[in-house]
PDB file of C-alpha atoms in Angstrom:
ATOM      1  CA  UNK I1457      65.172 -57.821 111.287  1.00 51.00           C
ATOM      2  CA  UNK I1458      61.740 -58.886 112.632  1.00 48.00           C
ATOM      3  CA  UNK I1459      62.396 -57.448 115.716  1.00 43.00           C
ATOM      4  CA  UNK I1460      63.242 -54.274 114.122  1.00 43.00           C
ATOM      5  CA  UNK I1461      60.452 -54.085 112.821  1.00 43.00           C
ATOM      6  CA  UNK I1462      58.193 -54.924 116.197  1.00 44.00           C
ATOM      7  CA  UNK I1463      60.303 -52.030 117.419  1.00 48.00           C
ATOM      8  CA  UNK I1464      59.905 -49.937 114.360  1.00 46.00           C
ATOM      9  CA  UNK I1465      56.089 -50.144 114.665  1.00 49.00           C
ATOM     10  CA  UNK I1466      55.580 -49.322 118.107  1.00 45.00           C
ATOM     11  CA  UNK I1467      57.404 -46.532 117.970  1.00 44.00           C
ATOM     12  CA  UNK I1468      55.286 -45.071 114.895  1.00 44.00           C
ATOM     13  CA  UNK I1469      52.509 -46.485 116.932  1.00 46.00           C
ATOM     14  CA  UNK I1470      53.114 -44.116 120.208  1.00 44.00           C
ATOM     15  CA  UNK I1471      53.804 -41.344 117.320  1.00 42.00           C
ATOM     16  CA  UNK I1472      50.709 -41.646 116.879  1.00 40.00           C
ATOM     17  CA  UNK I1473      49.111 -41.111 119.315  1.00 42.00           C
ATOM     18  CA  UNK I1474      50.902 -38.464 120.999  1.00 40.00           C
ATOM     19  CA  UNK I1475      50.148 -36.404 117.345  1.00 39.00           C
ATOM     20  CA  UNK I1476      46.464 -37.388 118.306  1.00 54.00           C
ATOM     21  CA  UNK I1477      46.486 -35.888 121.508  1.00 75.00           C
ATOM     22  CA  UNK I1478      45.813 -32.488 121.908  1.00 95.00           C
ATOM     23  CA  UNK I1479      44.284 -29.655 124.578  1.00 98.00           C
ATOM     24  CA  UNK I1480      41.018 -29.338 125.820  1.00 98.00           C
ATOM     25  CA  UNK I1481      40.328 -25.593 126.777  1.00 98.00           C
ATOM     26  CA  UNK I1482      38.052 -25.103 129.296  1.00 98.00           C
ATOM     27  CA  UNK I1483      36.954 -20.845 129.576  1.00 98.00           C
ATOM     28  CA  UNK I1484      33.732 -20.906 132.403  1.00 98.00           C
ATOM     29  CA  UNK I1485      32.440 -19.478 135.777  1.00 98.00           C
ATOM     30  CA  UNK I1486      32.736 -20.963 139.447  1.00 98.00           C
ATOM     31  CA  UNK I1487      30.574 -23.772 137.898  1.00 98.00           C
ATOM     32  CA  UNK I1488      34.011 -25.032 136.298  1.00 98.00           C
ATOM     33  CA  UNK I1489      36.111 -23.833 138.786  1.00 98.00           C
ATOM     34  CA  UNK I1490      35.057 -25.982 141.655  1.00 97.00           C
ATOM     35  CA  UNK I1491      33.493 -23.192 143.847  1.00 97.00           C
ATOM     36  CA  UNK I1492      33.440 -24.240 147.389  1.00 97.00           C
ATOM     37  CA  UNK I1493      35.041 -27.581 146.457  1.00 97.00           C
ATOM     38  CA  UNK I1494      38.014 -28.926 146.678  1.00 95.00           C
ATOM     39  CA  UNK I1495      39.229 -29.101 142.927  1.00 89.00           C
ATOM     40  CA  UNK I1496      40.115 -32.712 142.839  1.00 93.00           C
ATOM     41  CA  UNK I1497      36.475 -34.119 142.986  1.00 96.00           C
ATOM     42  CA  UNK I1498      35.390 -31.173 140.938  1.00 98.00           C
ATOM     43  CA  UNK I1499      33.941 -31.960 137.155  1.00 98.00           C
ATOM     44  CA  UNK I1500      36.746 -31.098 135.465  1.00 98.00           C
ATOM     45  CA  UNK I1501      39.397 -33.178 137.622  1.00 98.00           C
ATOM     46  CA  UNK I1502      36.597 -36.092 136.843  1.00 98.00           C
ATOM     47  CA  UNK I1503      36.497 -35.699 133.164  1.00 98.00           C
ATOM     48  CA  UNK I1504      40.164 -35.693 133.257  1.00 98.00           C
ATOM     49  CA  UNK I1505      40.388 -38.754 135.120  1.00 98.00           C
ATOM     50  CA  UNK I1506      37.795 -40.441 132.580  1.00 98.00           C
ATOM     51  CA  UNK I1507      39.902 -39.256 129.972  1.00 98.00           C
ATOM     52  CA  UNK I1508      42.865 -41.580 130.889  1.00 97.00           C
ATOM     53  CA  UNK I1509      40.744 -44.375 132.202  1.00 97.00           C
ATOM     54  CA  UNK I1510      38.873 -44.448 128.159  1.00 97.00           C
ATOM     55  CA  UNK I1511      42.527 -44.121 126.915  1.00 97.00           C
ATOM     56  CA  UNK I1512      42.717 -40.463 125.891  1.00 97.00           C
ATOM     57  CA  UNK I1513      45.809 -38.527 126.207  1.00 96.00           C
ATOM     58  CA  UNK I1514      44.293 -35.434 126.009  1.00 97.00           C
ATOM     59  CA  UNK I1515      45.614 -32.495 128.278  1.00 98.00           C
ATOM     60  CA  UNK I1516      43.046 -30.443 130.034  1.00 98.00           C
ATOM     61  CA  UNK I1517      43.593 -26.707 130.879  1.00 98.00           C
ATOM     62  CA  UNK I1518      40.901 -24.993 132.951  1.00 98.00           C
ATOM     63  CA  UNK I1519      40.814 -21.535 132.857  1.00 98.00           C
ATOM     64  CA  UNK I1520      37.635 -21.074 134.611  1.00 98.00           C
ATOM     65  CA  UNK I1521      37.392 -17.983 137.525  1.00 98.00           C
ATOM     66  CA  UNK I1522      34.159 -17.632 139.245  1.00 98.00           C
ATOM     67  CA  UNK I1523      32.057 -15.043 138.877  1.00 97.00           C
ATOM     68  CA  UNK I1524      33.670 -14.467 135.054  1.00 98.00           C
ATOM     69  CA  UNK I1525      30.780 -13.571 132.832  1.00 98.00           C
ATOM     70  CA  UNK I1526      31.314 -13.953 128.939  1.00 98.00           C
ATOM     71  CA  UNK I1527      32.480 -10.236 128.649  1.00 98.00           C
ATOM     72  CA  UNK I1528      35.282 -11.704 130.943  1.00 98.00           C
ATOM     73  CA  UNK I1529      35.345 -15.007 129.389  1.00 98.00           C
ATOM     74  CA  UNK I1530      36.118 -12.906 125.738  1.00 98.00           C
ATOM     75  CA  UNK I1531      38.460 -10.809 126.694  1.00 98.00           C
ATOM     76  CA  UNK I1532      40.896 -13.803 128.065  1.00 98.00           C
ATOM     77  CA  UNK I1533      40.026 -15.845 125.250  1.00 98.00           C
ATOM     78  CA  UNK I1534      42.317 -14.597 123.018  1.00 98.00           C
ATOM     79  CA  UNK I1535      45.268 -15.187 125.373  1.00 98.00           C
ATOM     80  CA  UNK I1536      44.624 -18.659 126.264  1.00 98.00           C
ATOM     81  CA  UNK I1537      44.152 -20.189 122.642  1.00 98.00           C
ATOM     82  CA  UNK I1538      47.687 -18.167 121.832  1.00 98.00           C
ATOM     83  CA  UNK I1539      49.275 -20.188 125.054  1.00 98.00           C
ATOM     84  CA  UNK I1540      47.278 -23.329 124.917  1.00 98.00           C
ATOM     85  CA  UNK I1541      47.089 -23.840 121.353  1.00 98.00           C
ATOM     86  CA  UNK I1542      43.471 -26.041 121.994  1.00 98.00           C
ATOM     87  CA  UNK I1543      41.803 -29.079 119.318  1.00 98.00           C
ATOM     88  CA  UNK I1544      38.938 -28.044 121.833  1.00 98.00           C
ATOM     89  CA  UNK I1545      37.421 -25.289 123.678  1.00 98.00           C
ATOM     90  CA  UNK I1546      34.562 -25.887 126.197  1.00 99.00           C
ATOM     91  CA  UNK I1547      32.716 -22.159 126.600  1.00 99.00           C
ATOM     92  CA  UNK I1548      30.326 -22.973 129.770  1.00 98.00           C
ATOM     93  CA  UNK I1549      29.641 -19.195 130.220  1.00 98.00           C
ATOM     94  CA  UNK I1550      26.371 -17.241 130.489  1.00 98.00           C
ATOM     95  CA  UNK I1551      25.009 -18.130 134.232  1.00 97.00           C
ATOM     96  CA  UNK I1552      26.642 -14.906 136.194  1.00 98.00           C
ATOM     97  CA  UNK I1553      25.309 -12.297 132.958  1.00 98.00           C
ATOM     98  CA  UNK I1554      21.321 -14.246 133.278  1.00 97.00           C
ATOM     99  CA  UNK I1555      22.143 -13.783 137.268  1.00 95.00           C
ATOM    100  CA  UNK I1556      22.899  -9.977 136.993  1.00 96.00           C
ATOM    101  CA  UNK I1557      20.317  -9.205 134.331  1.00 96.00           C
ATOM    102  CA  UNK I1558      22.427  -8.460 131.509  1.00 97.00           C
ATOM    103  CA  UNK I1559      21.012  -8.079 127.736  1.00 98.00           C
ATOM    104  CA  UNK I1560      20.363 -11.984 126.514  1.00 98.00           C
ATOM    105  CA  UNK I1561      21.366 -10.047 123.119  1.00 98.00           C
ATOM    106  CA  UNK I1562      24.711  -9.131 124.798  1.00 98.00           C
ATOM    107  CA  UNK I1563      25.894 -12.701 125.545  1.00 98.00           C
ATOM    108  CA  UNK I1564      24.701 -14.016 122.479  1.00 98.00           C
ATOM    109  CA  UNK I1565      27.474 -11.542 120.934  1.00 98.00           C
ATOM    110  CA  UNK I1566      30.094 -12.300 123.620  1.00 98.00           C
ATOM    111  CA  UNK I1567      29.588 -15.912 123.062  1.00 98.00           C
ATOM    112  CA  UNK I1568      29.823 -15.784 119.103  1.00 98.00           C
ATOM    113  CA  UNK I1569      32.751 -13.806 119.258  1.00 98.00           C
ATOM    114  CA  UNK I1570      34.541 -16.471 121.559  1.00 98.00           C
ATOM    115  CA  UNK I1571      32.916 -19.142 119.184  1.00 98.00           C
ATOM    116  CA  UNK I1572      34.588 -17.285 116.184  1.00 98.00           C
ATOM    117  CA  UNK I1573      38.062 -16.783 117.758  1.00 98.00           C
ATOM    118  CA  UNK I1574      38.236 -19.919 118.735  1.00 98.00           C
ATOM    119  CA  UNK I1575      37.454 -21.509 115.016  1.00 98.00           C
ATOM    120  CA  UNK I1576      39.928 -19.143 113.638  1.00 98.00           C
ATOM    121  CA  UNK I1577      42.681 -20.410 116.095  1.00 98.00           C
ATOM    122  CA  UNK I1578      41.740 -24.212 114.767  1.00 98.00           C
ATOM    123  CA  UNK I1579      40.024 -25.290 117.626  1.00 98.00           C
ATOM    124  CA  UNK I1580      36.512 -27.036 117.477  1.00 98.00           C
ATOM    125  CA  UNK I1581      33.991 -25.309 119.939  1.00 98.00           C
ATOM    126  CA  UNK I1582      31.590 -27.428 122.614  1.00 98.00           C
ATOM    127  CA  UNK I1583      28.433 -24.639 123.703  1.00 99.00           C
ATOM    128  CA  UNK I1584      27.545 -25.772 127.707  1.00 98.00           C
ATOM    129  CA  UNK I1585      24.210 -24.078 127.418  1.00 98.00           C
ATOM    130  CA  UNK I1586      22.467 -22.481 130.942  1.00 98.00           C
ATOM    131  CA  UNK I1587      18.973 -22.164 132.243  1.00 96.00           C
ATOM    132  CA  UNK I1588      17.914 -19.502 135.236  1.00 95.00           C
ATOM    133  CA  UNK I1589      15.196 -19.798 137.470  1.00 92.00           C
ATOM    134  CA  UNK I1590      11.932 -19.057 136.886  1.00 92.00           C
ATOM    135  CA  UNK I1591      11.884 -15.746 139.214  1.00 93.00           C
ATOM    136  CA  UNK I1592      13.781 -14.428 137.182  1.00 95.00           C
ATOM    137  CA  UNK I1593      10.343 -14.060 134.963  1.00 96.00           C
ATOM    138  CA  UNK I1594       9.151 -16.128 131.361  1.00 97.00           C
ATOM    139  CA  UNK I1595       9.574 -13.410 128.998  1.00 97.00           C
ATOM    140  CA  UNK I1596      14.096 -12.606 130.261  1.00 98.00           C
ATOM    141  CA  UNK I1597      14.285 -16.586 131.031  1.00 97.00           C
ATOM    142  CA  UNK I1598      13.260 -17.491 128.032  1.00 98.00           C
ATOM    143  CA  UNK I1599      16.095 -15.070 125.685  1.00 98.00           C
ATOM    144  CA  UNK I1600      18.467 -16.311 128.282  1.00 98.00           C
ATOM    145  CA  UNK I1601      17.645 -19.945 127.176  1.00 97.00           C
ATOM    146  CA  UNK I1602      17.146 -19.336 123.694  1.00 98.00           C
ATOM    147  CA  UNK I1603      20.839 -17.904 123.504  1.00 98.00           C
ATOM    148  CA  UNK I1604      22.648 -20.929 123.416  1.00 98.00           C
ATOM    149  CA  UNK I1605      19.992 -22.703 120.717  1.00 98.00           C
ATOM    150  CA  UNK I1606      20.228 -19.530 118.275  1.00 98.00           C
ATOM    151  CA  UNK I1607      24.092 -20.098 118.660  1.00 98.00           C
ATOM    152  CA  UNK I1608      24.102 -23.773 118.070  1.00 98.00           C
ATOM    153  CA  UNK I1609      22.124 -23.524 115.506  1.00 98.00           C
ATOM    154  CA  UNK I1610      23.700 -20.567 113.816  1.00 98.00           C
ATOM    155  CA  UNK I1611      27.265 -21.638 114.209  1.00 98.00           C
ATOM    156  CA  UNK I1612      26.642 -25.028 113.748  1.00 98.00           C
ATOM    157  CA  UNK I1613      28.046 -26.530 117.043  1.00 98.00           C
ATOM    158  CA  UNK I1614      27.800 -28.935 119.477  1.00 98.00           C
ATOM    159  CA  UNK I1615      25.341 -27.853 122.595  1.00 98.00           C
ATOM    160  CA  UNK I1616      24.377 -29.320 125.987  1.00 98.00           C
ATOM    161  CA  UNK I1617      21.539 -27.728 125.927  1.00 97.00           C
ATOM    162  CA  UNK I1618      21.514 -27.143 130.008  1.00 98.00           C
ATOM    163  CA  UNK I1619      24.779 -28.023 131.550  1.00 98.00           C
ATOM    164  CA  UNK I1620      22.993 -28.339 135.052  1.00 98.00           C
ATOM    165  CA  UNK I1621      20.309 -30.520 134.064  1.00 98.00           C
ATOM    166  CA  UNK I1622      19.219 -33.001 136.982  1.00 97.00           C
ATOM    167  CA  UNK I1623      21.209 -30.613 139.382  1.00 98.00           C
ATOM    168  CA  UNK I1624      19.685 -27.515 138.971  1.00 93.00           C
ATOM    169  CA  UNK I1625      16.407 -27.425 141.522  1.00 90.00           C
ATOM    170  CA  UNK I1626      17.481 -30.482 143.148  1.00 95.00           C
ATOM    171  CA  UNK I1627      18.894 -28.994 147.123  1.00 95.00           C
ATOM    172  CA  UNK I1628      20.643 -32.407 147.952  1.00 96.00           C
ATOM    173  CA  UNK I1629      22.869 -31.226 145.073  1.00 97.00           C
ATOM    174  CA  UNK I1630      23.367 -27.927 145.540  1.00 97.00           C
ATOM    175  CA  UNK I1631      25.472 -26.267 147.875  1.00 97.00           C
ATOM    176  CA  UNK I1632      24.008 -23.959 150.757  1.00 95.00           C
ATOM    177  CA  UNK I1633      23.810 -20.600 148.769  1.00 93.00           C
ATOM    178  CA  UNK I1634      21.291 -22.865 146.458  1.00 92.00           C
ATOM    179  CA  UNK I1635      23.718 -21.557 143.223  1.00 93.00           C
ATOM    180  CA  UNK I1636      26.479 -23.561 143.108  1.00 97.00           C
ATOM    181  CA  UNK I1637      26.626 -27.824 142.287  1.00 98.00           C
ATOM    182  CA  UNK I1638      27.742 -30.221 145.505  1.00 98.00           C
ATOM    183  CA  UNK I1639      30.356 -32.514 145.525  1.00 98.00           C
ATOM    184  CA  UNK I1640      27.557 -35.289 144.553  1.00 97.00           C
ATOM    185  CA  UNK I1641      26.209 -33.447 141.476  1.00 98.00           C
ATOM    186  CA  UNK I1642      29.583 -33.431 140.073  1.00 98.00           C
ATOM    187  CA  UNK I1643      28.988 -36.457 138.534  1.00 98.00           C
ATOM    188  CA  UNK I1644      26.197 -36.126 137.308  1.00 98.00           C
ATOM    189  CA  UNK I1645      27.915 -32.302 136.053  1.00 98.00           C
ATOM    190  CA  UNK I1646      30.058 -34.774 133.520  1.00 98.00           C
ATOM    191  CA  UNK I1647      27.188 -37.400 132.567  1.00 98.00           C
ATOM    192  CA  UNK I1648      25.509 -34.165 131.167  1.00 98.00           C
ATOM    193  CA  UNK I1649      28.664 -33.285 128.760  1.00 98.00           C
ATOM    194  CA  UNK I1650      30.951 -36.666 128.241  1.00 98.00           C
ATOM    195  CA  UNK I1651      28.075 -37.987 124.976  1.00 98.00           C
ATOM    196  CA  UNK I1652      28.172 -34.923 123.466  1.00 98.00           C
ATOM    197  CA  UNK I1653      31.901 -34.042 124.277  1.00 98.00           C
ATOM    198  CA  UNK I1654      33.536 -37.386 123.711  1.00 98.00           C
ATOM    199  CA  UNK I1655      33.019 -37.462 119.663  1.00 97.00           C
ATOM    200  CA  UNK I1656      35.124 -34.739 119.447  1.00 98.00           C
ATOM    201  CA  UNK I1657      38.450 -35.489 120.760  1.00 96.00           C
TER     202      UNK I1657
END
C-alpha cells in the first residue's frame, strides 16, 4: 500500500508539472532571430537552455524574421497564438520601424494591438523596449523611446526598458554592419530580460 502511494504521488507530482508548463512566444526582428549567427549560441537558444538548467519545462517557439517591423509582427500575431496557444508572449519589436522613420504613434498602435490580442488569447505579455541612435535626432528618438514606457504604463506590463542595454554602442559587441548583437553580447542579450522575464513563467 505504501508503495502505492510513493507511486501514486509522483505521478500527480509530474502531473503537475507538465500542467505548469506552458509556451513562451517569442514575435521579434533579426535581433531574435540570430542574424548572422548561428542560432544555437543565439539569445533565444540560451534562454532556452537556462530554462532547463533552473528546472523549467517551458517550450519556447521563436517566431522572429528579420527585418519584421510591428506592422509585420501584428499581422502574424494572430496566427501564432491560434497554433501555439502561449502562457507568454515576448513582443521585442520596434527597432526596424525607429530605423526606417516610421510614425513613433504608429508602433505604439501596432504594439497595443499585439499587446491586446495576445491578453485576449490568455497569454501574459513581456514589452522588450528599443532605443535608436542619437543621429537619428532628440526630438524622433525620444517618441521612439517613450513608446514602450507609454505602453507599459498604459497596459500595465512588464518592460525591459532597452533590450540592448550594455550592447548597444559597444563595437566589440556588435557585428560589422554596427546593427546587429555578436555572438559575445548574446549573453549579456538574456541578462537584460531573464529578472524581469523569469517571474512570469
Amino acid at each position: 500500500m505504501r508503495v502505492w502511494f510513493l507511486s501514486a504521488g509522483l505521478a500527480l507530482m509530474c502531473m503537475a508539472q507538465n500542467a505548469a508548463a506552458g509556451t513562451v512566444l517569442i514575435v521579434g526582428d533579426s535581433i531574435s532571430a540570430g542574424f548572422g549567427l548561428d542560432t544555437r549560441v543565439g539569445w533565444v537558444s540560451l534562454l532556452e537552455q537556462r530554462l532547463k538548467r533552473e528546472g523549467f519545462d517551458d517550450t519556447v517557439f521563436n517566431a522572429s524574421i528579420s527585418g519584421d517591423t510591428s506592422a509585420g509582427g501584428q499581422a502574424r500575431l494572430p496566427a501564432l497564438l491560434a497554433e501555439h496557444k502561449p502562457e507568454l508572449v515576448i513582443l521585442e519589436l520596434g527597432g526596424n520601424d525607429g530605423l526606417r522613420g516610421m510614425p513613433p504613434t504608429q508602433l505604439q498602435q501596432n504594439l497595443a494591438s499585439m499587446i491586446d490580442s495576445s491578453r485576449a488569447s490568455g497569454a501574459k505579455v513581456l514589452l522588450l523596449g528599443m532605443q535608436l541612435p542619437a543621429n537619428y535626432g532628440k526630438r524622433y528618438t525620444d517618441a521612439f523611446a517613450e513608446v514602450y514606457s507609454n505602453l507599459a504604463t498604459e497596459k500595465n506590463i512588464p518592460l525591459v526598458p532597452f533590450f540592448l542595454d550594455g550592447v548597444g554602442g559597444h563595437p566589440d559587441l556588435m557585428q560589422a554592419d554596427g546593427i546587429h548583437p555578436a555572438a559575445g553580447a548574446q549573453d549579456k542579450l538574456l541578462e537584460n530580460v531573464w529578472p524581469t522575464l523569469k517571474p512570469l513563467l
